[in-house]
CSV table of C-alpha atoms and ligand atoms in Angstrom, one decimal:
chain,number,residue,atom,x,y,z
A,339,MET,CA,-25.5,-7.7,0.4
A,340,SER,CA,-24.2,-7.4,-3.0
A,341,ASP,CA,-22.3,-10.7,-4.1
A,342,ILE,CA,-18.7,-9.6,-3.1
A,343,LEU,CA,-17.1,-11.4,-6.0
A,344,SER,CA,-19.1,-8.9,-8.3
A,345,LEU,CA,-17.8,-5.5,-7.1
A,346,SER,CA,-14.5,-3.7,-8.5
A,347,LEU,CA,-11.4,-3.3,-6.3
A,348,GLU,CA,-12.3,0.4,-5.4
A,349,ASP,CA,-15.9,-1.0,-4.3
A,350,LYS,CA,-14.3,-3.4,-2.3
A,351,LEU,CA,-11.8,-1.1,-0.8
A,352,TYR,CA,-14.7,1.6,0.2
A,353,ARG,CA,-15.9,-1.1,3.0
A,354,THR,CA,-12.8,0.0,4.8
A,355,LYS,CA,-12.1,2.9,6.6
A,356,TYR,CA,-8.8,4.8,7.4
A,357,GLU,CA,-7.3,7.1,9.8
A,358,PRO,CA,-4.7,8.0,7.8
A,359,ASP,CA,-1.3,9.2,10.1
A,360,ALA,CA,-0.1,12.1,7.5
A,361,ALA,CA,2.7,13.3,9.9
A,362,HIS,CA,4.0,9.8,10.4
A,363,PRO,CA,3.7,7.4,7.2
A,364,HIS,CA,4.0,4.0,8.2
A,365,ILE,CA,5.6,3.0,4.8
A,366,ARG,CA,9.0,4.5,3.6
A,367,VAL,CA,10.6,3.4,0.2
A,368,ASN,CA,14.3,3.8,-0.4
A,369,SER,CA,14.3,5.6,-3.5
A,370,ASP,CA,17.8,4.7,-4.8
A,371,TYR,CA,16.9,0.8,-5.0
A,372,CYS,CA,13.6,1.5,-7.0
A,373,VAL,CA,15.8,3.0,-9.9
A,374,LYS,CA,17.5,-0.5,-10.1
A,375,CYS,CA,14.3,-2.4,-9.8
A,376,GLY,CA,13.3,-3.2,-13.5
A,377,ASP,CA,9.9,-5.6,-12.9
A,378,LYS,CA,8.9,-3.3,-9.3
A,379,PRO,CA,6.6,-6.4,-8.2
A,380,CYS,CA,5.2,-3.8,-5.6
A,381,LEU,CA,3.0,-2.7,-8.5
A,382,PHE,CA,1.2,-6.0,-8.5
A,383,PHE,CA,1.5,-7.7,-4.9
A,384,CYS,CA,-0.2,-5.0,-3.4
A,385,PRO,CA,-3.9,-5.9,-3.1
A,386,ALA,CA,-4.9,-2.2,-2.5
A,387,GLN,CA,-2.8,-0.7,-5.0
A,388,VAL,CA,-0.7,1.5,-2.7
A,389,TYR,CA,2.3,1.6,-5.5
A,390,LYS,CA,1.8,3.0,-8.4
A,391,PRO,CA,3.9,3.8,-11.0
A,392,ASN,CA,5.6,7.5,-10.7
A,393,PRO,CA,3.9,9.7,-13.8
A,394,ASN,CA,6.9,12.1,-13.4
A,395,ASP,CA,9.4,9.6,-13.6
A,396,ALA,CA,9.5,5.7,-14.7
A,397,ASN,CA,12.4,4.5,-12.9
A,398,LEU,CA,10.2,5.4,-9.3
A,399,VAL,CA,6.9,4.4,-8.0
A,400,THR,CA,4.6,6.6,-5.8
A,401,VAL,CA,3.3,5.2,-2.4
A,402,SER,CA,-0.3,5.8,-1.0
A,403,HIS,CA,0.1,4.7,2.2
A,404,GLU,CA,-3.1,5.9,3.8
A,405,ASN,CA,-4.7,3.2,1.6
A,406,CYS,CA,-2.6,0.6,3.1
A,407,LEU,CA,-4.5,-2.4,4.5
A,408,GLU,CA,-1.8,-3.7,6.6
A,409,CYS,CA,-1.9,-7.2,4.9
A,410,GLY,CA,2.1,-7.3,5.8
A,411,THR,CA,3.4,-8.3,2.5
A,412,CYS,CA,5.4,-5.4,1.8
A,413,ARG,CA,8.2,-6.9,4.3
A,414,TYR,CA,8.8,-9.8,2.0
A,415,GLY,CA,7.6,-8.5,-1.3
A,416,CYS,CA,10.4,-6.1,-2.5
A,417,PRO,CA,13.2,-7.7,-4.0
A,418,PHE,CA,15.7,-5.2,-2.5
A,419,GLN,CA,14.0,-4.9,1.0
A,420,ALA,CA,13.6,-1.2,0.0
A,421,ILE,CA,10.5,-0.8,1.9
A,422,ASP,CA,10.4,0.1,5.5
A,423,TRP,CA,7.2,-1.0,6.6
A,424,GLN,CA,5.9,-0.4,10.4
A,425,ASN,CA,2.3,-0.7,12.1
A,426,PRO,CA,1.1,2.3,12.4
A,427,ASP,CA,0.4,4.1,15.8
A,428,GLY,CA,-2.1,3.0,18.3
A,429,GLY,CA,-5.5,4.0,16.5
A,430,MET,CA,-4.1,4.9,13.4
A,431,GLY,CA,-4.1,3.0,10.1
A,432,VAL,CA,-7.3,0.8,8.7
A,433,LYS,CA,-10.5,0.1,10.1
A,434,TYR,CA,-12.2,-2.8,9.1
A,435,ARG,CA,-15.8,-1.8,9.1
A,436,TYR,CA,-17.5,-5.7,8.5
A,437,GLY,CA,-16.0,-8.2,10.3
B,1448,SF4,S1,9.9,-3.8,-5.6
B,1448,SF4,FE1,10.7,-2.4,-3.8
B,1448,SF4,S2,12.6,-1.5,-5.3
B,1448,SF4,FE2,11.1,-2.5,-6.7
B,1448,SF4,S3,9.9,-0.4,-7.0
B,1448,SF4,FE3,9.0,-1.5,-5.3
B,1448,SF4,S4,9.9,-0.3,-3.6
B,1448,SF4,FE4,11.2,0.0,-5.3
B,1449,SF4,S1,0.9,-3.9,3.8
B,1449,SF4,FE1,-0.2,-4.9,2.3
B,1449,SF4,S2,-1.7,-3.4,1.7
B,1449,SF4,FE2,-0.4,-2.0,2.8
B,1449,SF4,S3,1.2,-1.5,1.2
B,1449,SF4,FE3,1.9,-3.4,1.9
B,1449,SF4,S4,1.1,-4.6,0.2
B,1449,SF4,FE4,0.0,-3.4,0.4
């Protein structure tokens, strides 16, 4: 097995498998707060880079819920508690291939 420390984030994320629930996203963001959020810490605290700058509006972020690793940081990291994060429905979400 290759040295885990030498892998890129993309390579590491490839080691997981996902069952995204497109009809019922388990992450919802109240963007009214994002407009007021200068530092946008979600762009940094998420290990899977689920949150990215919105290319169409610098005041907002995009949310790729299908890439969520379910670490739970969303529940604590947003200074405005603008993120409604729920566990995905049974059988959906991330499935770790190793471990
Ligand atoms: S940290 Fe919260 S309020 Fe700030 S941009 Fe991210 S989701 Fe929006
Ligand atoms: S729970 Fe963790 S992996 Fe999922 S979006 Fe929040 S910070 Fe990212």
